[in-house]
mmCIF file with all atom_site columns, C-alpha atoms in Angstrom:
data_model
loop_
_atom_site.group_PDB
_atom_site.id
_atom_site.type_symbol
_atom_site.label_atom_id
_atom_site.label_alt_id
_atom_site.label_comp_id
_atom_site.label_asym_id
_atom_site.label_entity_id
_atom_site.label_seq_id
_atom_site.pdbx_PDB_ins_code
_atom_site.Cartn_x
_atom_site.Cartn_y
_atom_site.Cartn_z
_atom_site.occupancy
_atom_site.B_iso_or_equiv
_atom_site.pdbx_formal_charge
_atom_site.auth_seq_id
_atom_site.auth_comp_id
_atom_site.auth_asym_id
_atom_site.auth_atom_id
_atom_site.pdbx_PDB_model_num
ATOM 1   C CA . UNK A 1 1   ? 5.133  72.526  106.342 1.00 46.00 ? 1   UNK A CA 1
ATOM 2   C CA . UNK A 1 2   ? 6.924  75.535  108.306 1.00 45.00 ? 2   UNK A CA 1
ATOM 3   C CA . UNK A 1 3   ? 3.944  75.565  110.712 1.00 41.00 ? 3   UNK A CA 1
ATOM 4   C CA . UNK A 1 4   ? 4.599  71.928  112.003 1.00 44.00 ? 4   UNK A CA 1
ATOM 5   C CA . UNK A 1 5   ? 8.691  72.455  112.150 1.00 42.00 ? 5   UNK A CA 1
ATOM 6   C CA . UNK A 1 6   ? 8.016  75.267  113.872 1.00 39.00 ? 6   UNK A CA 1
ATOM 7   C CA . UNK A 1 7   ? 5.363  73.644  116.556 1.00 42.00 ? 7   UNK A CA 1
ATOM 8   C CA . UNK A 1 8   ? 8.127  70.866  116.731 1.00 38.00 ? 8   UNK A CA 1
ATOM 9   C CA . UNK A 1 9   ? 10.905 73.364  117.701 1.00 41.00 ? 9   UNK A CA 1
ATOM 10  C CA . UNK A 1 10  ? 8.241  75.287  120.154 1.00 38.00 ? 10  UNK A CA 1
ATOM 11  C CA . UNK A 1 11  ? 7.674  71.522  121.740 1.00 41.00 ? 11  UNK A CA 1
ATOM 12  C CA . UNK A 1 12  ? 11.340 70.778  122.222 1.00 38.00 ? 12  UNK A CA 1
ATOM 13  C CA . UNK A 1 13  ? 12.346 74.229  123.561 1.00 38.00 ? 13  UNK A CA 1
ATOM 14  C CA . UNK A 1 14  ? 9.561  74.177  126.410 1.00 41.00 ? 14  UNK A CA 1
ATOM 15  C CA . UNK A 1 15  ? 10.560 70.841  127.656 1.00 41.00 ? 15  UNK A CA 1
ATOM 16  C CA . UNK A 1 16  ? 14.229 72.027  128.311 1.00 38.00 ? 16  UNK A CA 1
ATOM 17  C CA . UNK A 1 17  ? 14.972 73.829  131.699 1.00 36.00 ? 17  UNK A CA 1
ATOM 18  C CA . UNK A 1 18  ? 16.193 76.855  130.179 1.00 37.00 ? 18  UNK A CA 1
ATOM 19  C CA . UNK A 1 19  ? 12.420 77.812  129.396 1.00 31.00 ? 19  UNK A CA 1
ATOM 20  C CA . UNK A 1 20  ? 10.339 76.133  131.915 1.00 33.00 ? 20  UNK A CA 1
ATOM 21  C CA . UNK A 1 21  ? 10.435 75.428  135.908 1.00 36.00 ? 21  UNK A CA 1
ATOM 22  C CA . UNK A 1 22  ? 12.535 72.813  137.249 1.00 36.00 ? 22  UNK A CA 1
ATOM 23  C CA . UNK A 1 23  ? 9.833  70.556  138.045 1.00 40.00 ? 23  UNK A CA 1
ATOM 24  C CA . UNK A 1 24  ? 10.303 68.251  140.999 1.00 40.00 ? 24  UNK A CA 1
ATOM 25  C CA . UNK A 1 25  ? 13.688 70.153  142.361 1.00 37.00 ? 25  UNK A CA 1
ATOM 26  C CA . UNK A 1 26  ? 13.168 71.085  146.346 1.00 40.00 ? 26  UNK A CA 1
ATOM 27  C CA . UNK A 1 27  ? 12.408 75.142  146.500 1.00 40.00 ? 27  UNK A CA 1
ATOM 28  C CA . UNK A 1 28  ? 15.386 77.062  148.277 1.00 36.00 ? 28  UNK A CA 1
ATOM 29  C CA . UNK A 1 29  ? 13.917 79.565  150.701 1.00 39.00 ? 29  UNK A CA 1
ATOM 30  C CA . UNK A 1 30  ? 10.347 79.163  148.821 1.00 38.00 ? 30  UNK A CA 1
ATOM 31  C CA . UNK A 1 31  ? 10.579 79.056  145.239 1.00 35.00 ? 31  UNK A CA 1
ATOM 32  C CA . UNK A 1 32  ? 12.993 77.453  142.286 1.00 36.00 ? 32  UNK A CA 1
ATOM 33  C CA . UNK A 1 33  ? 15.010 79.343  140.015 1.00 34.00 ? 33  UNK A CA 1
ATOM 34  C CA . UNK A 1 34  ? 13.869 78.282  136.592 1.00 37.00 ? 34  UNK A CA 1
ATOM 35  C CA . UNK A 1 35  ? 16.187 76.463  134.245 1.00 37.00 ? 35  UNK A CA 1
ATOM 36  C CA . UNK A 1 36  ? 19.292 77.186  137.343 1.00 35.00 ? 36  UNK A CA 1
ATOM 37  C CA . UNK A 1 37  ? 20.024 74.093  138.744 1.00 40.00 ? 37  UNK A CA 1
ATOM 38  C CA . UNK A 1 38  ? 20.947 74.524  142.639 1.00 39.00 ? 38  UNK A CA 1
ATOM 39  C CA . UNK A 1 39  ? 20.572 78.106  142.403 1.00 36.00 ? 39  UNK A CA 1
ATOM 40  C CA . UNK A 1 40  ? 18.778 80.235  145.488 1.00 38.00 ? 40  UNK A CA 1
ATOM 41  C CA . UNK A 1 41  ? 15.270 81.613  145.012 1.00 40.00 ? 41  UNK A CA 1
ATOM 42  C CA . UNK A 1 42  ? 14.907 85.046  145.180 1.00 36.00 ? 42  UNK A CA 1
ATOM 43  C CA . UNK A 1 43  ? 12.508 86.403  147.853 1.00 37.00 ? 43  UNK A CA 1
ATOM 44  C CA . UNK A 1 44  ? 12.192 89.730  146.668 1.00 40.00 ? 44  UNK A CA 1
ATOM 45  C CA . UNK A 1 45  ? 10.515 89.004  143.587 1.00 38.00 ? 45  UNK A CA 1
ATOM 46  C CA . UNK A 1 46  ? 13.466 88.924  140.956 1.00 41.00 ? 46  UNK A CA 1
ATOM 47  C CA . UNK A 1 47  ? 14.063 85.818  138.837 1.00 38.00 ? 47  UNK A CA 1
ATOM 48  C CA . UNK A 1 48  ? 16.275 84.575  136.559 1.00 42.00 ? 48  UNK A CA 1
ATOM 49  C CA . UNK A 1 49  ? 15.964 83.718  132.932 1.00 41.00 ? 49  UNK A CA 1
ATOM 50  C CA . UNK A 1 50  ? 18.483 81.050  131.485 1.00 41.00 ? 50  UNK A CA 1
ATOM 51  C CA . UNK A 1 51  ? 18.561 81.604  128.125 1.00 39.00 ? 51  UNK A CA 1
ATOM 52  C CA . UNK A 1 52  ? 21.303 79.943  126.060 1.00 41.00 ? 52  UNK A CA 1
ATOM 53  C CA . UNK A 1 53  ? 23.096 79.174  129.263 1.00 47.00 ? 53  UNK A CA 1
ATOM 54  C CA . UNK A 1 54  ? 23.360 82.908  130.432 1.00 44.00 ? 54  UNK A CA 1
ATOM 55  C CA . UNK A 1 55  ? 21.503 83.866  133.786 1.00 45.00 ? 55  UNK A CA 1
ATOM 56  C CA . UNK A 1 56  ? 20.146 87.168  133.564 1.00 41.00 ? 56  UNK A CA 1
ATOM 57  C CA . UNK A 1 57  ? 17.993 88.691  136.867 1.00 45.00 ? 57  UNK A CA 1
ATOM 58  C CA . UNK A 1 58  ? 14.601 90.307  135.643 1.00 41.00 ? 58  UNK A CA 1
ATOM 59  C CA . UNK A 1 59  ? 12.378 92.290  138.327 1.00 43.00 ? 59  UNK A CA 1
ATOM 60  C CA . UNK A 1 60  ? 9.015  92.452  136.948 1.00 39.00 ? 60  UNK A CA 1
ATOM 61  C CA . UNK A 1 61  ? 7.973  95.060  139.944 1.00 43.00 ? 61  UNK A CA 1
ATOM 62  C CA . UNK A 1 62  ? 10.916 97.345  138.870 1.00 44.00 ? 62  UNK A CA 1
ATOM 63  C CA . UNK A 1 63  ? 8.928  99.704  136.793 1.00 45.00 ? 63  UNK A CA 1
ATOM 64  C CA . UNK A 1 64  ? 9.526  103.090 134.762 1.00 45.00 ? 64  UNK A CA 1
ATOM 65  C CA . UNK A 1 65  ? 9.391  104.588 138.128 1.00 51.00 ? 65  UNK A CA 1
ATOM 66  C CA . UNK A 1 66  ? 12.963 103.104 138.999 1.00 85.00 ? 66  UNK A CA 1
ATOM 67  C CA . UNK A 1 67  ? 14.783 106.343 137.873 1.00 95.00 ? 67  UNK A CA 1
ATOM 68  C CA . UNK A 1 68  ? 13.593 109.636 136.833 1.00 97.00 ? 68  UNK A CA 1
ATOM 69  C CA . UNK A 1 69  ? 15.099 112.018 134.286 1.00 97.00 ? 69  UNK A CA 1
ATOM 70  C CA . UNK A 1 70  ? 16.842 113.865 136.778 1.00 97.00 ? 70  UNK A CA 1
ATOM 71  C CA . UNK A 1 71  ? 18.711 110.802 138.226 1.00 97.00 ? 71  UNK A CA 1
ATOM 72  C CA . UNK A 1 72  ? 19.513 109.606 134.416 1.00 98.00 ? 72  UNK A CA 1
ATOM 73  C CA . UNK A 1 73  ? 21.101 113.243 133.384 1.00 98.00 ? 73  UNK A CA 1
ATOM 74  C CA . UNK A 1 74  ? 23.118 113.272 137.046 1.00 97.00 ? 74  UNK A CA 1
ATOM 75  C CA . UNK A 1 75  ? 24.682 109.682 135.644 1.00 98.00 ? 75  UNK A CA 1
ATOM 76  C CA . UNK A 1 76  ? 26.393 111.711 133.184 1.00 98.00 ? 76  UNK A CA 1
ATOM 77  C CA . UNK A 1 77  ? 27.683 114.142 135.867 1.00 97.00 ? 77  UNK A CA 1
ATOM 78  C CA . UNK A 1 78  ? 28.957 111.205 138.004 1.00 97.00 ? 78  UNK A CA 1
ATOM 79  C CA . UNK A 1 79  ? 30.853 110.266 134.737 1.00 98.00 ? 79  UNK A CA 1
ATOM 80  C CA . UNK A 1 80  ? 32.087 113.636 134.012 1.00 97.00 ? 80  UNK A CA 1
ATOM 81  C CA . UNK A 1 81  ? 33.330 113.759 137.909 1.00 97.00 ? 81  UNK A CA 1
ATOM 82  C CA . UNK A 1 82  ? 35.143 110.657 137.479 1.00 98.00 ? 82  UNK A CA 1
ATOM 83  C CA . UNK A 1 83  ? 37.013 111.938 133.996 1.00 97.00 ? 83  UNK A CA 1
ATOM 84  C CA . UNK A 1 84  ? 38.078 115.055 136.835 1.00 97.00 ? 84  UNK A CA 1
ATOM 85  C CA . UNK A 1 85  ? 39.869 112.542 138.849 1.00 97.00 ? 85  UNK A CA 1
ATOM 86  C CA . UNK A 1 86  ? 42.162 111.787 136.216 1.00 98.00 ? 86  UNK A CA 1
ATOM 87  C CA . UNK A 1 87  ? 41.991 108.219 137.187 1.00 98.00 ? 87  UNK A CA 1
ATOM 88  C CA . UNK A 1 88  ? 40.800 105.611 134.736 1.00 98.00 ? 88  UNK A CA 1
ATOM 89  C CA . UNK A 1 89  ? 40.139 103.023 137.229 1.00 98.00 ? 89  UNK A CA 1
ATOM 90  C CA . UNK A 1 90  ? 37.383 105.216 138.807 1.00 98.00 ? 90  UNK A CA 1
ATOM 91  C CA . UNK A 1 91  ? 36.079 106.484 135.057 1.00 98.00 ? 91  UNK A CA 1
ATOM 92  C CA . UNK A 1 92  ? 36.315 102.500 134.370 1.00 98.00 ? 92  UNK A CA 1
ATOM 93  C CA . UNK A 1 93  ? 34.078 101.495 137.451 1.00 98.00 ? 93  UNK A CA 1
ATOM 94  C CA . UNK A 1 94  ? 31.403 103.654 135.904 1.00 98.00 ? 94  UNK A CA 1
ATOM 95  C CA . UNK A 1 95  ? 30.552 100.990 133.497 1.00 98.00 ? 95  UNK A CA 1
ATOM 96  C CA . UNK A 1 96  ? 29.064 97.786  133.493 1.00 98.00 ? 96  UNK A CA 1
ATOM 97  C CA . UNK A 1 97  ? 30.437 94.076  134.146 1.00 97.00 ? 97  UNK A CA 1
ATOM 98  C CA . UNK A 1 98  ? 29.934 93.652  130.437 1.00 97.00 ? 98  UNK A CA 1
ATOM 99  C CA . UNK A 1 99  ? 30.218 96.824  128.669 1.00 98.00 ? 99  UNK A CA 1
ATOM 100 C CA . UNK A 1 100 ? 30.275 98.068  124.970 1.00 98.00 ? 100 UNK A CA 1
ATOM 101 C CA . UNK A 1 101 ? 32.381 101.291 124.546 1.00 98.00 ? 101 UNK A CA 1
ATOM 102 C CA . UNK A 1 102 ? 32.747 102.710 121.338 1.00 97.00 ? 102 UNK A CA 1
ATOM 103 C CA . UNK A 1 103 ? 35.117 105.808 121.544 1.00 93.00 ? 103 UNK A CA 1
ATOM 104 C CA . UNK A 1 104 ? 34.525 108.503 119.173 1.00 82.00 ? 104 UNK A CA 1
ATOM 105 C CA . UNK A 1 105 ? 38.397 108.953 118.580 1.00 80.00 ? 105 UNK A CA 1
ATOM 106 C CA . UNK A 1 106 ? 39.074 105.159 118.618 1.00 88.00 ? 106 UNK A CA 1
ATOM 107 C CA . UNK A 1 107 ? 37.984 102.280 115.983 1.00 91.00 ? 107 UNK A CA 1
ATOM 108 C CA . UNK A 1 108 ? 38.485 99.880  118.883 1.00 95.00 ? 108 UNK A CA 1
ATOM 109 C CA . UNK A 1 109 ? 35.758 98.578  120.213 1.00 97.00 ? 109 UNK A CA 1
ATOM 110 C CA . UNK A 1 110 ? 36.028 98.260  124.107 1.00 98.00 ? 110 UNK A CA 1
ATOM 111 C CA . UNK A 1 111 ? 34.278 95.548  125.916 1.00 98.00 ? 111 UNK A CA 1
ATOM 112 C CA . UNK A 1 112 ? 35.772 94.965  129.681 1.00 98.00 ? 112 UNK A CA 1
ATOM 113 C CA . UNK A 1 113 ? 37.235 96.873  132.193 1.00 98.00 ? 113 UNK A CA 1
ATOM 114 C CA . UNK A 1 114 ? 40.822 96.725  131.091 1.00 98.00 ? 114 UNK A CA 1
ATOM 115 C CA . UNK A 1 115 ? 40.090 97.858  127.505 1.00 98.00 ? 115 UNK A CA 1
ATOM 116 C CA . UNK A 1 116 ? 37.846 100.559 128.834 1.00 98.00 ? 116 UNK A CA 1
ATOM 117 C CA . UNK A 1 117 ? 40.587 101.925 131.447 1.00 98.00 ? 117 UNK A CA 1
ATOM 118 C CA . UNK A 1 118 ? 43.152 101.564 128.642 1.00 97.00 ? 118 UNK A CA 1
ATOM 119 C CA . UNK A 1 119 ? 41.026 103.914 126.738 1.00 97.00 ? 119 UNK A CA 1
ATOM 120 C CA . UNK A 1 120 ? 40.874 106.610 129.507 1.00 97.00 ? 120 UNK A CA 1
ATOM 121 C CA . UNK A 1 121 ? 43.892 106.166 130.635 1.00 97.00 ? 121 UNK A CA 1
ATOM 122 C CA . UNK A 1 122 ? 45.212 108.286 126.878 1.00 96.00 ? 122 UNK A CA 1
ATOM 123 C CA . UNK A 1 123 ? 42.222 110.147 127.380 1.00 96.00 ? 123 UNK A CA 1
ATOM 124 C CA . UNK A 1 124 ? 42.413 111.713 130.521 1.00 97.00 ? 124 UNK A CA 1
ATOM 125 C CA . UNK A 1 125 ? 45.838 113.200 129.528 1.00 97.00 ? 125 UNK A CA 1
ATOM 126 C CA . UNK A 1 126 ? 43.518 115.820 127.426 1.00 97.00 ? 126 UNK A CA 1
ATOM 127 C CA . UNK A 1 127 ? 41.810 116.619 131.213 1.00 97.00 ? 127 UNK A CA 1
ATOM 128 C CA . UNK A 1 128 ? 38.788 116.608 129.083 1.00 97.00 ? 128 UNK A CA 1
ATOM 129 C CA . UNK A 1 129 ? 35.284 118.067 131.075 1.00 97.00 ? 129 UNK A CA 1
ATOM 130 C CA . UNK A 1 130 ? 32.301 117.435 129.048 1.00 97.00 ? 130 UNK A CA 1
ATOM 131 C CA . UNK A 1 131 ? 28.652 119.108 129.254 1.00 97.00 ? 131 UNK A CA 1
ATOM 132 C CA . UNK A 1 132 ? 25.484 118.437 127.507 1.00 98.00 ? 132 UNK A CA 1
ATOM 133 C CA . UNK A 1 133 ? 24.250 120.515 124.988 1.00 98.00 ? 133 UNK A CA 1
ATOM 134 C CA . UNK A 1 134 ? 21.398 118.637 123.859 1.00 98.00 ? 134 UNK A CA 1
ATOM 135 C CA . UNK A 1 135 ? 20.148 115.255 124.885 1.00 98.00 ? 135 UNK A CA 1
ATOM 136 C CA . UNK A 1 136 ? 16.493 112.695 124.990 1.00 98.00 ? 136 UNK A CA 1
ATOM 137 C CA . UNK A 1 137 ? 16.232 110.859 127.638 1.00 98.00 ? 137 UNK A CA 1
ATOM 138 C CA . UNK A 1 138 ? 14.254 107.296 127.471 1.00 98.00 ? 138 UNK A CA 1
ATOM 139 C CA . UNK A 1 139 ? 13.329 105.217 131.081 1.00 97.00 ? 139 UNK A CA 1
ATOM 140 C CA . UNK A 1 140 ? 12.319 101.761 130.553 1.00 95.00 ? 140 UNK A CA 1
ATOM 141 C CA . UNK A 1 141 ? 11.741 98.618  132.789 1.00 92.00 ? 141 UNK A CA 1
ATOM 142 C CA . UNK A 1 142 ? 15.475 98.286  134.243 1.00 92.00 ? 142 UNK A CA 1
ATOM 143 C CA . UNK A 1 143 ? 17.243 100.562 132.054 1.00 96.00 ? 143 UNK A CA 1
ATOM 144 C CA . UNK A 1 144 ? 17.790 103.869 130.617 1.00 98.00 ? 144 UNK A CA 1
ATOM 145 C CA . UNK A 1 145 ? 18.942 106.058 127.827 1.00 98.00 ? 145 UNK A CA 1
ATOM 146 C CA . UNK A 1 146 ? 20.272 109.544 127.135 1.00 98.00 ? 146 UNK A CA 1
ATOM 147 C CA . UNK A 1 147 ? 21.359 110.343 123.773 1.00 98.00 ? 147 UNK A CA 1
ATOM 148 C CA . UNK A 1 148 ? 22.466 113.613 122.005 1.00 98.00 ? 148 UNK A CA 1
ATOM 149 C CA . UNK A 1 149 ? 24.966 115.908 121.904 1.00 98.00 ? 149 UNK A CA 1
ATOM 150 C CA . UNK A 1 150 ? 27.567 116.841 124.082 1.00 97.00 ? 150 UNK A CA 1
ATOM 151 C CA . UNK A 1 151 ? 30.923 119.141 124.073 1.00 97.00 ? 151 UNK A CA 1
ATOM 152 C CA . UNK A 1 152 ? 33.987 118.509 125.709 1.00 96.00 ? 152 UNK A CA 1
ATOM 153 C CA . UNK A 1 153 ? 36.532 121.143 126.712 1.00 97.00 ? 153 UNK A CA 1
ATOM 154 C CA . UNK A 1 154 ? 40.283 119.772 127.005 1.00 97.00 ? 154 UNK A CA 1
ATOM 155 C CA . UNK A 1 155 ? 41.391 121.425 130.032 1.00 96.00 ? 155 UNK A CA 1
ATOM 156 C CA . UNK A 1 156 ? 45.018 120.514 128.926 1.00 96.00 ? 156 UNK A CA 1
ATOM 157 C CA . UNK A 1 157 ? 44.835 122.527 125.170 1.00 97.00 ? 157 UNK A CA 1
ATOM 158 C CA . UNK A 1 158 ? 41.713 124.518 126.126 1.00 96.00 ? 158 UNK A CA 1
ATOM 159 C CA . UNK A 1 159 ? 40.483 122.908 122.612 1.00 97.00 ? 159 UNK A CA 1
ATOM 160 C CA . UNK A 1 160 ? 35.970 122.451 122.114 1.00 97.00 ? 160 UNK A CA 1
ATOM 161 C CA . UNK A 1 161 ? 35.315 119.149 120.697 1.00 95.00 ? 161 UNK A CA 1
ATOM 162 C CA . UNK A 1 162 ? 31.334 118.598 119.980 1.00 96.00 ? 162 UNK A CA 1
ATOM 163 C CA . UNK A 1 163 ? 30.269 114.723 119.493 1.00 95.00 ? 163 UNK A CA 1
ATOM 164 C CA . UNK A 1 164 ? 27.311 112.707 119.319 1.00 96.00 ? 164 UNK A CA 1
ATOM 165 C CA . UNK A 1 165 ? 26.872 110.475 122.395 1.00 97.00 ? 165 UNK A CA 1
ATOM 166 C CA . UNK A 1 166 ? 24.448 107.537 123.268 1.00 98.00 ? 166 UNK A CA 1
ATOM 167 C CA . UNK A 1 167 ? 24.777 106.197 127.214 1.00 98.00 ? 167 UNK A CA 1
ATOM 168 C CA . UNK A 1 168 ? 22.430 102.682 127.761 1.00 98.00 ? 168 UNK A CA 1
ATOM 169 C CA . UNK A 1 169 ? 22.333 102.551 131.699 1.00 98.00 ? 169 UNK A CA 1
ATOM 170 C CA . UNK A 1 170 ? 21.388 99.169  133.671 1.00 98.00 ? 170 UNK A CA 1
ATOM 171 C CA . UNK A 1 171 ? 21.243 98.654  137.196 1.00 95.00 ? 171 UNK A CA 1
ATOM 172 C CA . UNK A 1 172 ? 24.087 96.240  138.427 1.00 95.00 ? 172 UNK A CA 1
ATOM 173 C CA . UNK A 1 173 ? 24.089 95.287  142.002 1.00 93.00 ? 173 UNK A CA 1
ATOM 174 C CA . UNK A 1 174 ? 22.014 97.984  143.098 1.00 92.00 ? 174 UNK A CA 1
ATOM 175 C CA . UNK A 1 175 ? 23.976 100.830 141.099 1.00 95.00 ? 175 UNK A CA 1
ATOM 176 C CA . UNK A 1 176 ? 23.359 102.437 137.641 1.00 97.00 ? 176 UNK A CA 1
ATOM 177 C CA . UNK A 1 177 ? 26.317 101.698 135.338 1.00 98.00 ? 177 UNK A CA 1
ATOM 178 C CA . UNK A 1 178 ? 26.981 102.415 131.991 1.00 98.00 ? 178 UNK A CA 1
ATOM 179 C CA . UNK A 1 179 ? 26.518 99.354  129.593 1.00 98.00 ? 179 UNK A CA 1
ATOM 180 C CA . UNK A 1 180 ? 26.707 101.132 126.081 1.00 98.00 ? 180 UNK A CA 1
ATOM 181 C CA . UNK A 1 181 ? 28.576 104.228 125.646 1.00 98.00 ? 181 UNK A CA 1
ATOM 182 C CA . UNK A 1 182 ? 28.958 105.837 122.051 1.00 95.00 ? 182 UNK A CA 1
#
């Protein structure tokens, strides 16, 4: 019985535009984006997936050579340099459009530009500068992660604080951004 229900559900999903090409619609510039009415086609091999009403770009040609371990580590240095500016807007701009920041010293998840900026408004008063003590980098298709232990020196007091960290990076509009930071 469960198999029959699964087969019916699969058949229904296969008939929806979110999972099947828009048959019969005219192509714009070569090919039609599946599940997105009136969407432009991508000539660079990037397609879109319309899952549950949210469009995500997927580039099957982007492989693991998209970014190197050294470049992933350099993304931390970019973020650390943003901290050194003392400007929370610059720091918040290193995060993706839909970020998840789970700060060590706050129990409030930050999930948009304004809330990330708000967190750094207070944190930057301590004049933090970080360095990675130990980290493990993983690289996938269109993403990278860096997790380990870092240490901050608070320029305002000289205090040193060690913490665990995780950065998940994604490429947004051609720029690597922090999607998840803990």
